[in-house]
JSON list of C-alpha atoms in Angstrom, two decimals:
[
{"chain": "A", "resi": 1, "resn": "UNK", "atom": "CA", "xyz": [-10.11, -5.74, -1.85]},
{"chain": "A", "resi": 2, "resn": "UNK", "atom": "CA", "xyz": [-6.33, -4.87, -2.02]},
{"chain": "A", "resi": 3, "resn": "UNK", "atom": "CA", "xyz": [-5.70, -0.85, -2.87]},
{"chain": "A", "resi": 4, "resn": "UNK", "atom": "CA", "xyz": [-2.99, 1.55, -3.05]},
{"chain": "A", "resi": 5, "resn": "UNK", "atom": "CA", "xyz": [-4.11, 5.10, -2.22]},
{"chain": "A", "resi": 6, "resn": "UNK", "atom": "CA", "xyz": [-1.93, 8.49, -3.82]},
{"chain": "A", "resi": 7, "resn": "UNK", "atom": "CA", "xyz": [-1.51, 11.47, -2.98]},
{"chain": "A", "resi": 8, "resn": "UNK", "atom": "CA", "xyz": [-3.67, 13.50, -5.60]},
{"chain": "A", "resi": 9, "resn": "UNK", "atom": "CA", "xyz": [-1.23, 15.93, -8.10]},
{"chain": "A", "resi": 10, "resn": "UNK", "atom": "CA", "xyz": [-0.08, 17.98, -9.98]},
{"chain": "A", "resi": 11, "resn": "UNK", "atom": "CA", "xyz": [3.05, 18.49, -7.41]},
{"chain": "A", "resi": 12, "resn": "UNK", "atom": "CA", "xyz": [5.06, 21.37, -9.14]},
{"chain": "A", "resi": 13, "resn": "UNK", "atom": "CA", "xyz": [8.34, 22.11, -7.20]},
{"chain": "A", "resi": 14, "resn": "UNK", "atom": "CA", "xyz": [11.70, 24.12, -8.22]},
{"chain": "A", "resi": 15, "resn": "UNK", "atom": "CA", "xyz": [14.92, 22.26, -9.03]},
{"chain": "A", "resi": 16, "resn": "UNK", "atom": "CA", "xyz": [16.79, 21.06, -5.72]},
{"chain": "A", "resi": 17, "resn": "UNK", "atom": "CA", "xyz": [13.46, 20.56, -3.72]},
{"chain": "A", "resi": 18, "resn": "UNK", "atom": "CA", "xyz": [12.84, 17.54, -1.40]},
{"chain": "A", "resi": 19, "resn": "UNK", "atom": "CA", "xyz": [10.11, 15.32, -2.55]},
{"chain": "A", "resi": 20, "resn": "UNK", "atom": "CA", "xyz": [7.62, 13.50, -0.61]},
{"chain": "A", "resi": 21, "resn": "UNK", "atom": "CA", "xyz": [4.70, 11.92, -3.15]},
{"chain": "A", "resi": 22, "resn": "UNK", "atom": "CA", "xyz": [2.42, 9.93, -0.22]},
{"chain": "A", "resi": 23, "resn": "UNK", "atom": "CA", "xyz": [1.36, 6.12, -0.75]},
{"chain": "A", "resi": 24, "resn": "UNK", "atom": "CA", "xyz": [-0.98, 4.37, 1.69]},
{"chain": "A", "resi": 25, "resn": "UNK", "atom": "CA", "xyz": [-2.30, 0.40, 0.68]},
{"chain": "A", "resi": 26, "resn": "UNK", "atom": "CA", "xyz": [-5.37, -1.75, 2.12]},
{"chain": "A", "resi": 27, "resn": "UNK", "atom": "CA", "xyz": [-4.12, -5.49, 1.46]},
{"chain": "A", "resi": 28, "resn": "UNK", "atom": "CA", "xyz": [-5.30, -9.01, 3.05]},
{"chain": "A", "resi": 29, "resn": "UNK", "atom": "CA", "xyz": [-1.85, -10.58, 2.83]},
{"chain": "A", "resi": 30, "resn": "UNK", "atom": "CA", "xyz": [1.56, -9.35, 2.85]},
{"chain": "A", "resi": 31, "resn": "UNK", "atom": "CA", "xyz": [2.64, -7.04, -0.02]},
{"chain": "A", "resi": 32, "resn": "UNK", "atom": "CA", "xyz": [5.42, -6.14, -1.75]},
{"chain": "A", "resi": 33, "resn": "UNK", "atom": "CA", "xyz": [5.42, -2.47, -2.38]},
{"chain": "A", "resi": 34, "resn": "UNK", "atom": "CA", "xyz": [7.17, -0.47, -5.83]},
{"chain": "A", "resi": 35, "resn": "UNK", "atom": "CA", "xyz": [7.16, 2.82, -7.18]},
{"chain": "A", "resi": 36, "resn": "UNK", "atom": "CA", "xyz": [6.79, 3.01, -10.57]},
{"chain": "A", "resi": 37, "resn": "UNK", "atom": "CA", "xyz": [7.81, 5.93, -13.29]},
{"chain": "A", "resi": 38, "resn": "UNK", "atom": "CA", "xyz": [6.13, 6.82, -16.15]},
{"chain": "A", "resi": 39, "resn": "UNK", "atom": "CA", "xyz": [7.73, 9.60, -18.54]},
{"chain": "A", "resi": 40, "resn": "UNK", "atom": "CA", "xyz": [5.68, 11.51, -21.44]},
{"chain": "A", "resi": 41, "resn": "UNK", "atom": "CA", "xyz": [4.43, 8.72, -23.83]},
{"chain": "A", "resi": 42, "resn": "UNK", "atom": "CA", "xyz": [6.62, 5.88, -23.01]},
{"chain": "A", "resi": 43, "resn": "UNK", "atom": "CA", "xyz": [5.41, 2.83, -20.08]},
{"chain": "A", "resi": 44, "resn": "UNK", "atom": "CA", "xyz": [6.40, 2.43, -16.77]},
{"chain": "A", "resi": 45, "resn": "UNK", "atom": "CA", "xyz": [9.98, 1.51, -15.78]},
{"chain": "A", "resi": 46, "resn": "UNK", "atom": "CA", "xyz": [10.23, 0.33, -11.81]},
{"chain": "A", "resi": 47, "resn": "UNK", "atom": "CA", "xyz": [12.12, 3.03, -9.54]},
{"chain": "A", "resi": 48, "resn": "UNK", "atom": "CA", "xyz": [12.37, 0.47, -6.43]},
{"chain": "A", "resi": 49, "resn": "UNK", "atom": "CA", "xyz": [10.86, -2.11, -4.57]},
{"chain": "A", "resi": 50, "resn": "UNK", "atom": "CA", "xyz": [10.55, -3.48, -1.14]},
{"chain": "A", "resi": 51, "resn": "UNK", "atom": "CA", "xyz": [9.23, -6.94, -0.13]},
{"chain": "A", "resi": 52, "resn": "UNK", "atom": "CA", "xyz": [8.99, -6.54, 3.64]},
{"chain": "A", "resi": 53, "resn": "UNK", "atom": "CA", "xyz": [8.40, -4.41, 6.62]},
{"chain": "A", "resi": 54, "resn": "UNK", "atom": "CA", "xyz": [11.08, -1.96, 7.24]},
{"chain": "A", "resi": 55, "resn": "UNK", "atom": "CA", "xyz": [12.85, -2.51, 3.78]},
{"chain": "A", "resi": 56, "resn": "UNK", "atom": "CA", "xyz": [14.14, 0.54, 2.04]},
{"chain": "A", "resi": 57, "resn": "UNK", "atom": "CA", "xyz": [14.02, 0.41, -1.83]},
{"chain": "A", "resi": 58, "resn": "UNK", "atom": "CA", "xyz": [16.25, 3.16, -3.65]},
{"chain": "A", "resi": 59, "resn": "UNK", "atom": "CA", "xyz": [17.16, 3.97, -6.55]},
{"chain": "A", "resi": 60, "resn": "UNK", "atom": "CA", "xyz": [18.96, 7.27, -8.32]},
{"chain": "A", "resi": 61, "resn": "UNK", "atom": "CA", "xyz": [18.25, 9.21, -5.60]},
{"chain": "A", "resi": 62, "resn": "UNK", "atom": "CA", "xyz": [14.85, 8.35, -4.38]},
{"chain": "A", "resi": 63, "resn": "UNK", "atom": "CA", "xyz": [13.95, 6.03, -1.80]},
{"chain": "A", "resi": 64, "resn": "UNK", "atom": "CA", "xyz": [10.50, 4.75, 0.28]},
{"chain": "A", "resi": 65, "resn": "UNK", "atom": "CA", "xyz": [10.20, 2.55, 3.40]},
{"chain": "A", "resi": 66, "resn": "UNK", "atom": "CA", "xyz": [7.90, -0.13, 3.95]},
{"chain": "A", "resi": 67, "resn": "UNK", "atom": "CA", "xyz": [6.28, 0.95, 7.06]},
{"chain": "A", "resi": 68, "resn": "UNK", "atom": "CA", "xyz": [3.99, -1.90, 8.10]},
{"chain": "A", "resi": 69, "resn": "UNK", "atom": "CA", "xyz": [2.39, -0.09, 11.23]},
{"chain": "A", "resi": 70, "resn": "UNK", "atom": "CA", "xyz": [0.51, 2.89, 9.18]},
{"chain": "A", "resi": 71, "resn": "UNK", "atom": "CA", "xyz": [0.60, 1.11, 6.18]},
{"chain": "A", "resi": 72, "resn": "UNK", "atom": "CA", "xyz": [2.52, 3.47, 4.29]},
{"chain": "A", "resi": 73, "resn": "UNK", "atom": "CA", "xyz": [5.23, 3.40, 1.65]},
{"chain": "A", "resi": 74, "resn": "UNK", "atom": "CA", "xyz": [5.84, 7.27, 0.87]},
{"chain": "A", "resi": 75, "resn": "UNK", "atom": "CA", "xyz": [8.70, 8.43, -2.19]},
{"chain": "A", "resi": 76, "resn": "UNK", "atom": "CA", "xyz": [11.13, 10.70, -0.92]},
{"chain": "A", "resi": 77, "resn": "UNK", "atom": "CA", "xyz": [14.05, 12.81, -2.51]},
{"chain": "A", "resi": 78, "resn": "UNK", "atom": "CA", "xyz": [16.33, 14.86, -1.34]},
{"chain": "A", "resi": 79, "resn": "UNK", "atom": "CA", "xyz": [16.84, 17.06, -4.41]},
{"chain": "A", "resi": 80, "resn": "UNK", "atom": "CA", "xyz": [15.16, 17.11, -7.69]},
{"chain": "A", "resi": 81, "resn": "UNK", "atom": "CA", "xyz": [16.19, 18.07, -10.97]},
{"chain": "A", "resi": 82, "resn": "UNK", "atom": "CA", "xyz": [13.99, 18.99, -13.94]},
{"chain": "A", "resi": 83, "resn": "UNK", "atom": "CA", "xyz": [14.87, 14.96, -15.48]},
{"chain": "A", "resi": 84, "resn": "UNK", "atom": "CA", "xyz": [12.40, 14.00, -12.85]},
{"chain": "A", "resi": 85, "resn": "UNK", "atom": "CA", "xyz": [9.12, 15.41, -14.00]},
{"chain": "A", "resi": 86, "resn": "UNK", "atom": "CA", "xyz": [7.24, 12.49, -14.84]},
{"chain": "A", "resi": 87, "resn": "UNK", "atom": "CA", "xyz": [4.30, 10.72, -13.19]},
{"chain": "A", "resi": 88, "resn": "UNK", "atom": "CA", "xyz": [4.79, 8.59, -10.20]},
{"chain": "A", "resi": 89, "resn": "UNK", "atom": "CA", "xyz": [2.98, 5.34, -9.71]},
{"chain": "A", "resi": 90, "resn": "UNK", "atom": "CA", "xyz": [3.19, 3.47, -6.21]},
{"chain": "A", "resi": 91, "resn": "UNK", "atom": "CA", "xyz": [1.70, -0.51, -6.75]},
{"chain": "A", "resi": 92, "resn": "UNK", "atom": "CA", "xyz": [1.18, -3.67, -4.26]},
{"chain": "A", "resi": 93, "resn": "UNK", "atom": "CA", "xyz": [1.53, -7.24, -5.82]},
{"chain": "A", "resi": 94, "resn": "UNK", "atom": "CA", "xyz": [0.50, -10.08, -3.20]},
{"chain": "A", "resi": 95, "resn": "UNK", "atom": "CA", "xyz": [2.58, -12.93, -2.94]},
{"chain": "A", "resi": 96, "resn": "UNK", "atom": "CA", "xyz": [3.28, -15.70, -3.93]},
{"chain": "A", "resi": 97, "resn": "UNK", "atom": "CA", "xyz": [3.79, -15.74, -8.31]},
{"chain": "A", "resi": 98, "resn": "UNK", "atom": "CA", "xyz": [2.84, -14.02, -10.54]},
{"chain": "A", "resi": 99, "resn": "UNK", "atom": "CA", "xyz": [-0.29, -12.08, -9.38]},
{"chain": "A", "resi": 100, "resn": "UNK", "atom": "CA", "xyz": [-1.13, -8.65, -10.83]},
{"chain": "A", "resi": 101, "resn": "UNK", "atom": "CA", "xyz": [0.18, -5.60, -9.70]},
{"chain": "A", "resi": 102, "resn": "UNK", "atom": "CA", "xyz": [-2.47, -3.05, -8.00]},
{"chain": "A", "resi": 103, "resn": "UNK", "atom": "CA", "xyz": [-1.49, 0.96, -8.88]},
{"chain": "A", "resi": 104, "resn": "UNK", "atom": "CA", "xyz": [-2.34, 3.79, -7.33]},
{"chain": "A", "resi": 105, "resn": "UNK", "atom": "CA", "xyz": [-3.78, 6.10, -9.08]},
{"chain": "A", "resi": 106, "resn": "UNK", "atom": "CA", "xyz": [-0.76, 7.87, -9.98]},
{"chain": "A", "resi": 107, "resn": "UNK", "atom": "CA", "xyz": [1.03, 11.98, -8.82]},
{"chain": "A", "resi": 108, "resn": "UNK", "atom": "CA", "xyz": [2.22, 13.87, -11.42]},
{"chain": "A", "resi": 109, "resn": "UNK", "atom": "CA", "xyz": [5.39, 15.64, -10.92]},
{"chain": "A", "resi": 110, "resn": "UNK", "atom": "CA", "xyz": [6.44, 18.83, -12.37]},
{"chain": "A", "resi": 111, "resn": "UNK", "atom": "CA", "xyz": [9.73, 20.26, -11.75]},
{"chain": "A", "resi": 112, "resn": "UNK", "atom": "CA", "xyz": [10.49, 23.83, -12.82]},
{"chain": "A", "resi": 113, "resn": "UNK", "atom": "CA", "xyz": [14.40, 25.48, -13.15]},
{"chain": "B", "resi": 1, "resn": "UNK", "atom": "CA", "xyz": [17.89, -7.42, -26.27]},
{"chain": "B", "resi": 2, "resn": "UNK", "atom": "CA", "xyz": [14.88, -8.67, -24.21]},
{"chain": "B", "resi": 3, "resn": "UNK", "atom": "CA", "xyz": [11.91, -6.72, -23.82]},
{"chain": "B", "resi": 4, "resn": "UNK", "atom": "CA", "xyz": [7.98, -6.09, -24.75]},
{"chain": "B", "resi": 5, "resn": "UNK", "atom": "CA", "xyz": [6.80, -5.07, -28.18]},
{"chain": "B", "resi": 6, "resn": "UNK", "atom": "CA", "xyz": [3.86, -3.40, -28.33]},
{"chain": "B", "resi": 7, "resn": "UNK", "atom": "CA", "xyz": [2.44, -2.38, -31.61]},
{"chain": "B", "resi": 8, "resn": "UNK", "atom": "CA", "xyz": [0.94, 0.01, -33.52]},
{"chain": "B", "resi": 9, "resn": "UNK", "atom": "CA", "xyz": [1.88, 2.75, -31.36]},
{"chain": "B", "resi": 10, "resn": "UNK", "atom": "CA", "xyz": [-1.16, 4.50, -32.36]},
{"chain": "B", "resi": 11, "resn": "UNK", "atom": "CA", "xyz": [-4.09, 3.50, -33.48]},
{"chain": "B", "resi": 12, "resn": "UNK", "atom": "CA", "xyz": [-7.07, 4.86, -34.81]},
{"chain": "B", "resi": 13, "resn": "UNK", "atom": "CA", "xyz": [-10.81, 3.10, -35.16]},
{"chain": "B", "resi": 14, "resn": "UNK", "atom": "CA", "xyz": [-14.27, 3.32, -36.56]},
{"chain": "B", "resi": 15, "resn": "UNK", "atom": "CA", "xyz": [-17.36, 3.38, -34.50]},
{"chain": "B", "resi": 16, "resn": "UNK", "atom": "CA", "xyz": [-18.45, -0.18, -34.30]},
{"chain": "B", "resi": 17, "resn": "UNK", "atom": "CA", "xyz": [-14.95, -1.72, -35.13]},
{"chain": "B", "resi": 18, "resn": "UNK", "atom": "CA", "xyz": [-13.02, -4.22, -33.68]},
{"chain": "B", "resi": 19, "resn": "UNK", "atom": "CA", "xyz": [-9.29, -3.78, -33.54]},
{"chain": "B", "resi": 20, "resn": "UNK", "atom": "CA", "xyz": [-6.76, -5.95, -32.22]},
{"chain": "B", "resi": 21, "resn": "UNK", "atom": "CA", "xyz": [-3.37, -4.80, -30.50]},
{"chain": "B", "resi": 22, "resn": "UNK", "atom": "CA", "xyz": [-0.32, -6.61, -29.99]},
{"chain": "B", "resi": 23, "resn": "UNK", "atom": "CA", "xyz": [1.95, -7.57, -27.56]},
{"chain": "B", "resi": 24, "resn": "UNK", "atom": "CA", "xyz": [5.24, -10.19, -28.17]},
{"chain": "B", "resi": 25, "resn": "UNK", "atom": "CA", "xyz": [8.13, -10.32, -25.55]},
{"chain": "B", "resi": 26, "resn": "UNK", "atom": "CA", "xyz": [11.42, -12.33, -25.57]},
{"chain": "B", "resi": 27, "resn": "UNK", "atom": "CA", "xyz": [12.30, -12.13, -21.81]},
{"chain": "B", "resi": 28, "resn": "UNK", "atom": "CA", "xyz": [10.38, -16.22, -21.27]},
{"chain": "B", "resi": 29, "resn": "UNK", "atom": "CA", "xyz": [8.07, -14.59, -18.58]},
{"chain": "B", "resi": 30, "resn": "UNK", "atom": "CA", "xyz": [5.10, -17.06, -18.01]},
{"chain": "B", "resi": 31, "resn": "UNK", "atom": "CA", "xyz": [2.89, -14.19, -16.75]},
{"chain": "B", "resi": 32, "resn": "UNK", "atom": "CA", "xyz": [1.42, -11.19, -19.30]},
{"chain": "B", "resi": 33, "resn": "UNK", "atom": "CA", "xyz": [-0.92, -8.43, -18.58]},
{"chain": "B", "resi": 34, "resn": "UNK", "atom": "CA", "xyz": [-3.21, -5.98, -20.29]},
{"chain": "B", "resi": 35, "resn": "UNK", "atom": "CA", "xyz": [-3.73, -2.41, -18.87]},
{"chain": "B", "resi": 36, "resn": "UNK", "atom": "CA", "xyz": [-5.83, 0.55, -19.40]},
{"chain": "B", "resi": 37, "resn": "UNK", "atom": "CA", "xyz": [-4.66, 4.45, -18.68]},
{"chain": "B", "resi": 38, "resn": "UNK", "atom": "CA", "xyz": [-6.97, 7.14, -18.27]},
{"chain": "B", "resi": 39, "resn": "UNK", "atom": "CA", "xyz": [-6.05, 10.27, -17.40]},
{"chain": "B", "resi": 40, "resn": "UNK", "atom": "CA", "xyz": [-6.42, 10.89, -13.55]},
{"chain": "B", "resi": 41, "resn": "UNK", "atom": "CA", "xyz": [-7.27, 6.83, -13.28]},
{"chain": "B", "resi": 42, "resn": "UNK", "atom": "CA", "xyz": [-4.28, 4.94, -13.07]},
{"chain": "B", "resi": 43, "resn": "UNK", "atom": "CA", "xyz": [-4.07, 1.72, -14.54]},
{"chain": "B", "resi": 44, "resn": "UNK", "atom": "CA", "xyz": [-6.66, -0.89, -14.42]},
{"chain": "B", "resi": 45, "resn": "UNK", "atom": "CA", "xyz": [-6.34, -4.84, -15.15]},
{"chain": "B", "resi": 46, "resn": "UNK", "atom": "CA", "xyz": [-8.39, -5.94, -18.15]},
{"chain": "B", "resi": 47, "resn": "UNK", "atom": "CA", "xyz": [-6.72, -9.41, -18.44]},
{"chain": "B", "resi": 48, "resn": "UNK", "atom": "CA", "xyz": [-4.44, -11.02, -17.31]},
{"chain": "B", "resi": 49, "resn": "UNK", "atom": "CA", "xyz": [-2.70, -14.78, -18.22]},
{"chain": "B", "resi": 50, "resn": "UNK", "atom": "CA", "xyz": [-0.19, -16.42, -15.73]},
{"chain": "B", "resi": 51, "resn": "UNK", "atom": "CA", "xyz": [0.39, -19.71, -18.12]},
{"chain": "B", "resi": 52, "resn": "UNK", "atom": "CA", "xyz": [-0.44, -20.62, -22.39]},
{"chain": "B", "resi": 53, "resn": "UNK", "atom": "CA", "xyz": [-4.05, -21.48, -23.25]},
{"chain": "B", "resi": 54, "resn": "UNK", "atom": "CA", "xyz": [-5.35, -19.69, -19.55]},
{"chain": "B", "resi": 55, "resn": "UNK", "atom": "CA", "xyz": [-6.32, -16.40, -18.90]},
{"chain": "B", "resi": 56, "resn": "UNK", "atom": "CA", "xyz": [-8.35, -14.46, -16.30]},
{"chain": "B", "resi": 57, "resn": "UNK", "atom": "CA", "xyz": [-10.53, -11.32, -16.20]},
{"chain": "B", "resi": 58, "resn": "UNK", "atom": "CA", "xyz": [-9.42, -8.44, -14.76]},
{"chain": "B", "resi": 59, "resn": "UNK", "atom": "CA", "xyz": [-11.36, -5.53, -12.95]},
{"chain": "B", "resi": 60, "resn": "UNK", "atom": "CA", "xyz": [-12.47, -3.97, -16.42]},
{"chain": "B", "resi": 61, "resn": "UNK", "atom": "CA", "xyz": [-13.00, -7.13, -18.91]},
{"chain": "B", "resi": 62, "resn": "UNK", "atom": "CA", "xyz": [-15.93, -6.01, -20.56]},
{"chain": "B", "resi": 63, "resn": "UNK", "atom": "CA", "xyz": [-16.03, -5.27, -24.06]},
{"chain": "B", "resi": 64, "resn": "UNK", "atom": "CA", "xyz": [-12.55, -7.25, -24.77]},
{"chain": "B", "resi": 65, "resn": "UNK", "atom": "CA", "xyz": [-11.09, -10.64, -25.24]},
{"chain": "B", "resi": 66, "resn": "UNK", "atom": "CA", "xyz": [-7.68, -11.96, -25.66]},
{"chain": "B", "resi": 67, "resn": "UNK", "atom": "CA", "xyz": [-5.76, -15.20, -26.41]},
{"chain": "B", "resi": 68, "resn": "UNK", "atom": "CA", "xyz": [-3.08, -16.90, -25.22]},
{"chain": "B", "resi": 69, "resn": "UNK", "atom": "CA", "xyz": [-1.86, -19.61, -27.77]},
{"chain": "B", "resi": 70, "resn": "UNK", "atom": "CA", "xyz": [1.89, -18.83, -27.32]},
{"chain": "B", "resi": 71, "resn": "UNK", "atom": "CA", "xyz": [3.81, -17.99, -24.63]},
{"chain": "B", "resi": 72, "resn": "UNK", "atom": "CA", "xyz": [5.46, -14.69, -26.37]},
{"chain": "B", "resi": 73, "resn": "UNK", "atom": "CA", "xyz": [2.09, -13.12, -27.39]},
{"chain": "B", "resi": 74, "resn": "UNK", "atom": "CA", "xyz": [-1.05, -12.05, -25.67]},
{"chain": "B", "resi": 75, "resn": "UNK", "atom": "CA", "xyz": [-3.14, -9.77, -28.20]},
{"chain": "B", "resi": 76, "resn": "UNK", "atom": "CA", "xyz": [-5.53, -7.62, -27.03]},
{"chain": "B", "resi": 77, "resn": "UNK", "atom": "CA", "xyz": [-9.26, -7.28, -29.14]},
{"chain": "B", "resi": 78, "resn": "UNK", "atom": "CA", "xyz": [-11.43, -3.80, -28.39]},
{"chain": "B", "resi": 79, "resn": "UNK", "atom": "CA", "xyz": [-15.01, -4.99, -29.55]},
{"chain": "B", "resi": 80, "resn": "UNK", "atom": "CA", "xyz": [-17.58, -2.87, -30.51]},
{"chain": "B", "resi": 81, "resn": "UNK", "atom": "CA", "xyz": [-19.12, -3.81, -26.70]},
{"chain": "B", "resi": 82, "resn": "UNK", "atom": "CA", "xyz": [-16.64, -1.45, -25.28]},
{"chain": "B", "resi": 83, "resn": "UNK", "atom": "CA", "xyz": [-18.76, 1.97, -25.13]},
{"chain": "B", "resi": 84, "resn": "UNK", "atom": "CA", "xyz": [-15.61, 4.14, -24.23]},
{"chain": "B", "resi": 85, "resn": "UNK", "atom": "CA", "xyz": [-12.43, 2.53, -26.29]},
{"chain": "B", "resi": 86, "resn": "UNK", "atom": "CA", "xyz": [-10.56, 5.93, -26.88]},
{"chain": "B", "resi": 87, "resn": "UNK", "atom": "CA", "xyz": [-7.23, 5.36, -23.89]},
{"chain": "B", "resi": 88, "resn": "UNK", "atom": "CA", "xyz": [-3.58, 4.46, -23.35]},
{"chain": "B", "resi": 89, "resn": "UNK", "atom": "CA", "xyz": [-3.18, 0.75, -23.45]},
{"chain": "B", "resi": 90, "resn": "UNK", "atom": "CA", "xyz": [0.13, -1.34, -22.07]},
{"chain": "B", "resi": 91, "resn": "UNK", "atom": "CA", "xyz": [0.92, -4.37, -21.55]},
{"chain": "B", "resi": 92, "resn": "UNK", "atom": "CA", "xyz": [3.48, -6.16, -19.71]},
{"chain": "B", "resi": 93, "resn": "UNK", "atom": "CA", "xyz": [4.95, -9.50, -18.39]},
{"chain": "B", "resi": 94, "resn": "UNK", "atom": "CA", "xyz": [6.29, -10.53, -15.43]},
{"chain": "B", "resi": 95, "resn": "UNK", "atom": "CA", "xyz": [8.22, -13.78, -13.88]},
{"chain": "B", "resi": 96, "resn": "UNK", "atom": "CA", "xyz": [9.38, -15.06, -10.30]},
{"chain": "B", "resi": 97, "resn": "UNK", "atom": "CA", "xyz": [12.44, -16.97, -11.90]},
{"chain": "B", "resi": 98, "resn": "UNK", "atom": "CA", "xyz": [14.74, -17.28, -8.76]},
{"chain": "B", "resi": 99, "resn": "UNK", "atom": "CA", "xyz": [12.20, -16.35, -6.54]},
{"chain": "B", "resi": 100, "resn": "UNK", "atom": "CA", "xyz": [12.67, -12.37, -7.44]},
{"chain": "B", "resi": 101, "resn": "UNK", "atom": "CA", "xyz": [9.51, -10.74, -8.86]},
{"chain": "B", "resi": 102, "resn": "UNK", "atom": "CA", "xyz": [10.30, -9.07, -11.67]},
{"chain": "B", "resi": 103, "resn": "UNK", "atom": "CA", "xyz": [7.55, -7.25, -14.09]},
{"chain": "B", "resi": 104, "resn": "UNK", "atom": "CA", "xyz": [8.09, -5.68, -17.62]},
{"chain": "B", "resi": 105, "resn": "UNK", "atom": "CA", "xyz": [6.46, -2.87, -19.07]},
{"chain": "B", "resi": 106, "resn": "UNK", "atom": "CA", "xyz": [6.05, -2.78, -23.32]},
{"chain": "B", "resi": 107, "resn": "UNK", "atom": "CA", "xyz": [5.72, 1.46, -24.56]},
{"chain": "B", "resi": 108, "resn": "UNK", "atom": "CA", "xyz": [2.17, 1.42, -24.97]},
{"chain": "B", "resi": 109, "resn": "UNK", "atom": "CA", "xyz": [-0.38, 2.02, -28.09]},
{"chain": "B", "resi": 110, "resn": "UNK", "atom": "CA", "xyz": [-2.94, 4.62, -27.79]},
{"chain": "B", "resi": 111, "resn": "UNK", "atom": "CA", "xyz": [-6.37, 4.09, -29.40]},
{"chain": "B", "resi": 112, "resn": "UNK", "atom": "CA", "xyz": [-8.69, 6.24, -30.44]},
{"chain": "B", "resi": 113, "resn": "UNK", "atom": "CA", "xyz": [-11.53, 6.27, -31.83]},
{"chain": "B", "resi": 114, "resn": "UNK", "atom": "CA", "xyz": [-12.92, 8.60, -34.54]}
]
């Protein structure tokens, strides 16, 4: 079946560090690909999205390409600040309608001053 | 302001309870989901219900049941069948008005049981 694979956490990194938080996905179809964010308590609020090969999604800061040949759709930033400790989720949703979204298992992120 | 109500935010049962959770959203999304978090497992699809009066099992049904009599609610029930209740629960909705996916997270309630 359709999976999204994560790099495993706890990523801890000092303020003004690049990110790179890994995402790999199995699918029959043609997904669209997100990152999700999830802060301490609260649900998940998208970051970005892409809907096909070679699409970037961004979004304050952070952005992912949909890489169709290795499958991949890997968070980057160039810079992070303590605001972005929070736990990452990267998701596929198959087209067409509304289908579920599959998650990843999810990378924390720790960012330390 | 449109969004997704979840309620209680916490919520605390028996052994051998049932206990229902809520979800209402304004935004007209056909499509609403129910989620469970674990810690180190992600979320997994316990229901799901793309239209009223229709709903599907997810990868984790067992040991809950929902309803969908009105397009603004989809409530969640925990049975006593469900050996392992105590987790992060969220719900959401989504919509392809326009042809633009769009999905909507509520802020979760967190059972436990005691």
């Amino acid at each position: 079946g359709d999976s999204v694979t994560q790099m495993e956490g706890p990523v801890t990194l000092s303020e003004e560090a690049f990110l790179t938080i890994n995402c790999t996905y199995t699918a029959t179809g043609y997904p669209s690909l997100f990152w999700y964010v999830q802060y301490p308590g609260e649900g998940l609020q998208l970051l970005l999205k892409a809907t096909k090969a070679d699409d970037k999604g961004s979004n304050k800061g952070f952005e992912a390409t949909y890489r169709k040949e290795t499958t991949s759709f890997h968070l980057e930033k160039g810079s992070v600040q303590v605001s972005d400790s929070a736990v990452y989720f990267c998701a596929l949703k198959i087209p067409p309608g509304n289908t579920p979204l599959v998650f990843g298992k999810g990378t924390r992120l720790s960012v330390i001053a | 302001d449109g969004g997704i109500t979840q309620s209680p935010k916490y919520l605390f049962r028996k052994e051998g309870q049932n206990v229902t959770l809520s979800c209402e959203q304004n935004l007209n999304h056909d499509a609403m989901y129910w989620y469970r978090q674990d810690p180190g497992q992600g979320l997994r699809l316990i229901y799901y219900s793309q239209i009223v009066n229709d709903f599907q099992k997810g990868d984790i049904a067992e040991g809950y049941s929902v309803s969908r009599e009105k397009k603004e609610s989809f409530p969640l029930t925990v049975t006593s069948a469900q050996k392992n209740p105590t987790a992060f629960y969220l719900c959401a909705s989504s919509s392809t008005t326009g042809g633009a996916f769009g999905y909507t997270f509520g802020s979760g309630t967190r059972l436990t049981v005691v």
